[in-house]
Amino acid sequence: MISLINFKLVMPYNLSIDPETASFMDRCIGYALECNVKHLKIRFCPTILAERHVYCVPQALLNAISVQELDLSYCKLHLPSIGNVTLPFLKRLSLAYVFADDNAISKLIAGSPLIEDMSFISCFGIKTLQIFNLINLVKFSVSIIARLERLEIEAPNLHSLTLRGSTWASVLKVACLKNLKSLAIYRAPISDKWLHEQLNKFPHLESLSLHECDILENIKISSSSLHKLYIKSCEKVARVQIHTPNLHIFSYRGDIISFSSNDLIVPEIHLYIESNNMEISWYIRLIELLNKFNQYFKMVTLASQTGLSYIIPSQLRQLLPPPLHKVKELKLSINSARECPIAELVDAMLWISPHLERLYLNSYHVKSSFKV
C-alpha cells in the first residue's frame, strides 16, 4: 500500500480488446487507485480505431477521490443510466480518441467541480458539449470532434480557449468569458462579423491566433490589451486593420494583404509571404506591403519556403525605393531542404533593408549572421 504520484499504463498496438487484456488493465488500474494515485494516464492503442476494439474504463476510475490528473487515450466511457461520476479533486482532464456519448460527458463534467484544465481531442459520439458551472476552469481546448452539433461555454475565470475543427458545431456559443487572455481558433467557418462581435466581449485578451479560417476576409481588431497576434493561412483574408497600441508580436502567413494600423510600434514581426503567381505586379504589391511595416517595426523576420519570393527583380530595384529602410535587424528563414542561393538572398536582403546593422540567415543548409 504505497502512495503513487504517477501511474502510466500504455498498451501498444493491440488488434482489439479481449477479456484477458481488459482484465489485466482493470487490475493495473485497481492497484493504482488502491495506492491513491494522483496522476493517471491510460493509453490503449488498437490497430483498428473502432468502439468495439477499444478499452472501456471501469466505473471505479470515475469515482476515484485521489485522482487529480486523468489522461485517457483510445478508450471508451460507458456509464449506466444510474451511474454517476465523483472526481472531487480532479484538476486536469485530457480525452483523446475517446468514445463517449453526451450523457457520459455531461456526468463527467458535473462530477469534476474543481477542474482547471480540460481538453477533448478527436473524440467520437459527442454531439453536444456544454461547459457550465466550472468556476475554476482556466484552460479549455476542443479539437476535431466529429459530428459535434452544439458547443456552449460559460466559464467566468477561463484564461485560455482553443477551438480546432475540421467539422464545426452548427451552434457555437461563447459567453461569460470576461477574463479570457488567450484565444486560438483553427479551421473554423467564422465570419468577419462573428470575430468582431466576440472580440468585443474579451476586454483582457492578450493573445489571438487565427489559423486556416477560410471565411475571414476583412479582419478588424481594436484592443488595448492584445500583446500577440497570429494570422496564418486564412486564404480569403485580403485586409487586416488593427488598432493595438500594446502589441508585442505580429505574425502573418499567407499571400499579400492590405494592412493598416494606427501608431503601431511592435518589437517583433514575422512575415511568411509567398504566392504561386509571382509576377512583376505581385512584387510591386509586396514592396508596398513591406513599406507599410517599415513604419512600425525595428526588427523583422521574413520566412519563405524557398526565399525566392523576396528576391526583388532588378528592374523594380532601379525604379522603387527600398521598403524597409528603417529596419536595423532582419532575419530570413528558409523552410525548404533544397539548397538556396545564399549570395542572391543576402544581396536581396541588403536591398530591401539598406541600413541594416545585423542580418540573420537560417536555412536547411546554412545558419549565418552578418554584422553589416
Short mmCIF file of C-alpha atoms in Angstrom, two decimals, residues 58-246:
data_model
loop_
_atom_site.label_atom_id
_atom_site.label_comp_id
_atom_site.label_asym_id
_atom_site.label_seq_id
_atom_site.Cartn_x
_atom_site.Cartn_y
_atom_site.Cartn_z
CA PRO A 58 -14.06 0.79 -15.19
CA GLN A 59 -16.65 2.67 -13.14
CA ALA A 60 -14.24 2.72 -10.18
CA LEU A 61 -11.94 5.03 -12.11
CA LEU A 62 -14.74 7.57 -12.44
CA ASN A 63 -15.24 7.61 -8.68
CA ALA A 64 -11.61 7.95 -7.65
CA ILE A 65 -11.26 10.51 -4.91
CA SER A 66 -7.45 10.68 -5.10
CA VAL A 67 -7.08 11.38 -8.85
CA GLN A 68 -6.05 14.94 -9.69
CA GLU A 69 -4.96 14.42 -13.32
CA LEU A 70 -6.60 12.00 -15.73
CA ASP A 71 -5.36 11.34 -19.27
CA LEU A 72 -7.31 8.82 -21.40
CA SER A 73 -6.43 7.87 -24.99
CA TYR A 74 -8.18 5.35 -27.28
CA CYS A 75 -10.62 4.31 -24.56
CA LYS A 76 -14.39 4.19 -24.06
CA LEU A 77 -16.57 5.79 -21.40
CA HIS A 78 -19.75 3.80 -20.87
CA LEU A 79 -21.87 4.84 -17.91
CA PRO A 80 -25.05 3.01 -16.92
CA SER A 81 -28.15 5.15 -16.70
CA ILE A 82 -27.81 5.26 -12.91
CA GLY A 83 -24.03 5.64 -12.90
CA ASN A 84 -22.55 8.84 -11.53
CA VAL A 85 -19.10 10.40 -11.63
CA THR A 86 -17.36 11.56 -8.48
CA LEU A 87 -13.95 13.09 -9.08
CA PRO A 88 -13.94 15.79 -6.40
CA PHE A 89 -10.24 16.67 -6.68
CA LEU A 90 -9.71 16.30 -10.42
CA LYS A 91 -7.89 19.35 -11.79
CA ARG A 92 -6.76 18.26 -15.28
CA LEU A 93 -8.66 16.10 -17.76
CA SER A 94 -7.49 15.05 -21.23
CA LEU A 95 -9.56 12.84 -23.54
CA ALA A 96 -8.03 11.85 -26.89
CA TYR A 97 -9.71 9.48 -29.37
CA VAL A 98 -12.23 8.54 -26.68
CA PHE A 99 -15.67 7.08 -27.43
CA ALA A 100 -18.39 8.62 -25.26
CA ASP A 101 -21.96 9.87 -25.55
CA ASP A 102 -23.42 13.17 -24.36
CA ASN A 103 -24.69 11.58 -21.14
CA ALA A 104 -21.24 10.30 -20.16
CA ILE A 105 -19.53 13.62 -20.89
CA SER A 106 -22.22 15.58 -19.05
CA LYS A 107 -21.81 13.44 -15.93
CA LEU A 108 -18.03 13.60 -16.19
CA ILE A 109 -18.09 17.41 -16.23
CA ALA A 110 -20.70 17.63 -13.47
CA GLY A 111 -18.69 15.25 -11.29
CA SER A 112 -15.47 17.28 -11.57
CA PRO A 113 -16.30 20.59 -9.87
CA LEU A 114 -12.66 21.67 -9.32
CA ILE A 115 -11.43 21.09 -12.88
CA GLU A 116 -8.89 23.68 -14.07
CA ASP A 117 -7.62 22.30 -17.38
CA MET A 118 -9.76 20.28 -19.80
CA SER A 119 -9.16 19.09 -23.37
CA PHE A 120 -11.09 16.97 -25.88
CA ILE A 121 -9.14 15.74 -28.92
CA SER A 122 -10.71 13.76 -31.79
CA CYS A 123 -13.39 12.21 -29.60
CA PHE A 124 -16.31 10.20 -31.01
CA GLY A 125 -20.01 10.12 -30.21
CA ILE A 126 -20.28 13.59 -28.70
CA LYS A 127 -22.98 15.76 -30.26
CA THR A 128 -23.50 18.35 -27.50
CA LEU A 129 -20.75 19.78 -25.33
CA GLN A 130 -21.86 22.18 -22.59
CA ILE A 131 -19.35 23.68 -20.18
CA PHE A 132 -21.23 25.32 -17.30
CA ASN A 133 -20.64 25.99 -13.59
CA LEU A 134 -16.88 25.32 -13.60
CA ILE A 135 -15.62 28.35 -11.74
CA ASN A 136 -12.03 27.02 -11.52
CA LEU A 137 -11.68 26.26 -15.24
CA VAL A 138 -8.81 28.33 -16.67
CA LYS A 139 -7.84 26.32 -19.78
CA PHE A 140 -10.14 24.58 -22.26
CA SER A 141 -9.41 23.01 -25.63
CA VAL A 142 -11.66 21.28 -28.20
CA SER A 143 -10.02 19.73 -31.25
CA ILE A 144 -11.62 17.90 -34.20
CA ILE A 145 -14.71 16.32 -32.66
CA ALA A 146 -16.60 14.59 -35.47
CA ARG A 147 -20.35 15.29 -35.66
CA LEU A 148 -20.31 17.88 -32.87
CA GLU A 149 -23.55 19.83 -33.25
CA ARG A 150 -23.60 22.15 -30.27
CA LEU A 151 -20.83 23.77 -28.21
CA GLU A 152 -21.63 26.12 -25.34
CA ILE A 153 -19.09 27.58 -22.95
CA GLU A 154 -19.74 29.73 -19.88
CA ALA A 155 -16.66 29.96 -17.69
CA PRO A 156 -16.10 33.28 -15.92
CA ASN A 157 -12.47 32.54 -14.98
CA LEU A 158 -11.34 30.93 -18.24
CA HIS A 159 -7.95 32.27 -19.39
CA SER A 160 -7.16 30.09 -22.43
CA LEU A 161 -9.55 28.78 -25.10
CA THR A 162 -8.55 26.69 -28.14
CA LEU A 163 -11.10 25.69 -30.78
CA ARG A 164 -9.95 23.46 -33.60
CA GLY A 165 -12.16 21.65 -36.06
CA SER A 166 -12.25 20.01 -39.46
CA THR A 167 -16.02 19.97 -38.99
CA TRP A 168 -17.67 22.62 -36.87
CA ALA A 169 -20.59 22.83 -34.46
CA SER A 170 -23.67 24.38 -36.04
CA VAL A 171 -24.38 26.09 -32.71
CA LEU A 172 -21.41 27.84 -31.08
CA LYS A 173 -21.98 29.99 -28.02
CA VAL A 174 -19.13 31.51 -26.04
CA ALA A 175 -20.47 33.58 -23.19
CA CYS A 176 -19.26 34.98 -19.88
CA LEU A 177 -15.56 34.78 -20.74
CA LYS A 178 -14.69 38.19 -19.34
CA ASN A 179 -11.25 37.06 -18.11
CA LEU A 180 -10.14 35.33 -21.31
CA LYS A 181 -6.49 36.07 -22.14
CA SER A 182 -5.67 33.63 -24.95
CA LEU A 183 -7.90 32.61 -27.88
CA ALA A 184 -6.79 30.23 -30.66
CA ILE A 185 -9.13 29.24 -33.50
CA TYR A 186 -8.18 26.67 -36.14
CA ARG A 187 -10.09 25.66 -39.30
CA ALA A 188 -13.31 27.34 -38.26
CA PRO A 189 -16.01 28.77 -40.54
CA ILE A 190 -16.14 32.00 -38.58
CA SER A 191 -17.15 35.24 -40.31
CA ASP A 192 -15.74 38.76 -40.02
CA LYS A 193 -18.86 39.79 -38.11
CA TRP A 194 -18.66 36.88 -35.65
CA LEU A 195 -15.00 37.56 -34.88
CA HIS A 196 -15.60 41.28 -34.36
CA GLU A 197 -18.56 40.65 -32.04
CA GLN A 198 -16.73 38.05 -29.96
CA LEU A 199 -13.54 40.09 -29.54
CA ASN A 200 -15.58 42.92 -28.06
CA LYS A 201 -16.55 40.54 -25.24
CA PHE A 202 -12.95 39.82 -24.21
CA PRO A 203 -11.56 43.03 -22.64
CA HIS A 204 -8.43 41.31 -21.27
CA LEU A 205 -7.42 39.29 -24.33
CA GLU A 206 -3.62 39.20 -24.72
CA SER A 207 -3.07 36.56 -27.44
CA LEU A 208 -5.14 35.85 -30.56
CA SER A 209 -4.37 33.10 -33.11
CA LEU A 210 -6.37 32.57 -36.30
CA HIS A 211 -5.32 29.56 -38.39
CA GLU A 212 -6.90 28.38 -41.65
CA CYS A 213 -10.15 30.26 -41.08
CA ASP A 214 -11.07 30.42 -44.74
CA ILE A 215 -14.23 32.54 -44.49
CA LEU A 216 -12.48 35.54 -42.96
CA GLU A 217 -11.87 38.35 -45.47
CA ASN A 218 -11.58 41.63 -43.58
CA ILE A 219 -10.08 41.34 -40.09
CA LYS A 220 -10.62 44.35 -37.83
CA ILE A 221 -9.17 44.28 -34.34
CA SER A 222 -9.23 47.05 -31.78
CA SER A 223 -7.76 46.13 -28.42
CA SER A 224 -5.55 47.87 -25.89
CA SER A 225 -4.74 44.59 -24.10
CA LEU A 226 -3.61 42.48 -27.09
CA HIS A 227 0.10 41.55 -26.99
CA LYS A 228 0.34 38.76 -29.61
CA LEU A 229 -1.48 38.39 -32.92
CA TYR A 230 -1.06 35.39 -35.25
CA ILE A 231 -2.86 35.12 -38.61
CA LYS A 232 -1.85 32.05 -40.60
CA SER A 233 -3.12 30.53 -43.86
CA CYS A 234 -6.53 32.22 -43.87
CA GLU A 235 -6.86 32.01 -47.65
CA LYS A 236 -9.52 34.68 -48.29
CA VAL A 237 -8.13 37.37 -46.00
CA ALA A 238 -7.47 40.46 -48.09
CA ARG A 239 -7.36 43.19 -45.47
CA VAL A 240 -6.11 43.47 -41.88
CA GLN A 241 -6.86 46.58 -39.84
CA ILE A 242 -5.58 46.72 -36.29
CA HIS A 243 -5.58 49.29 -33.54
CA THR A 244 -3.49 47.54 -30.89
CA PRO A 245 -1.16 50.02 -29.21
CA ASN A 246 0.38 47.42 -26.88
#
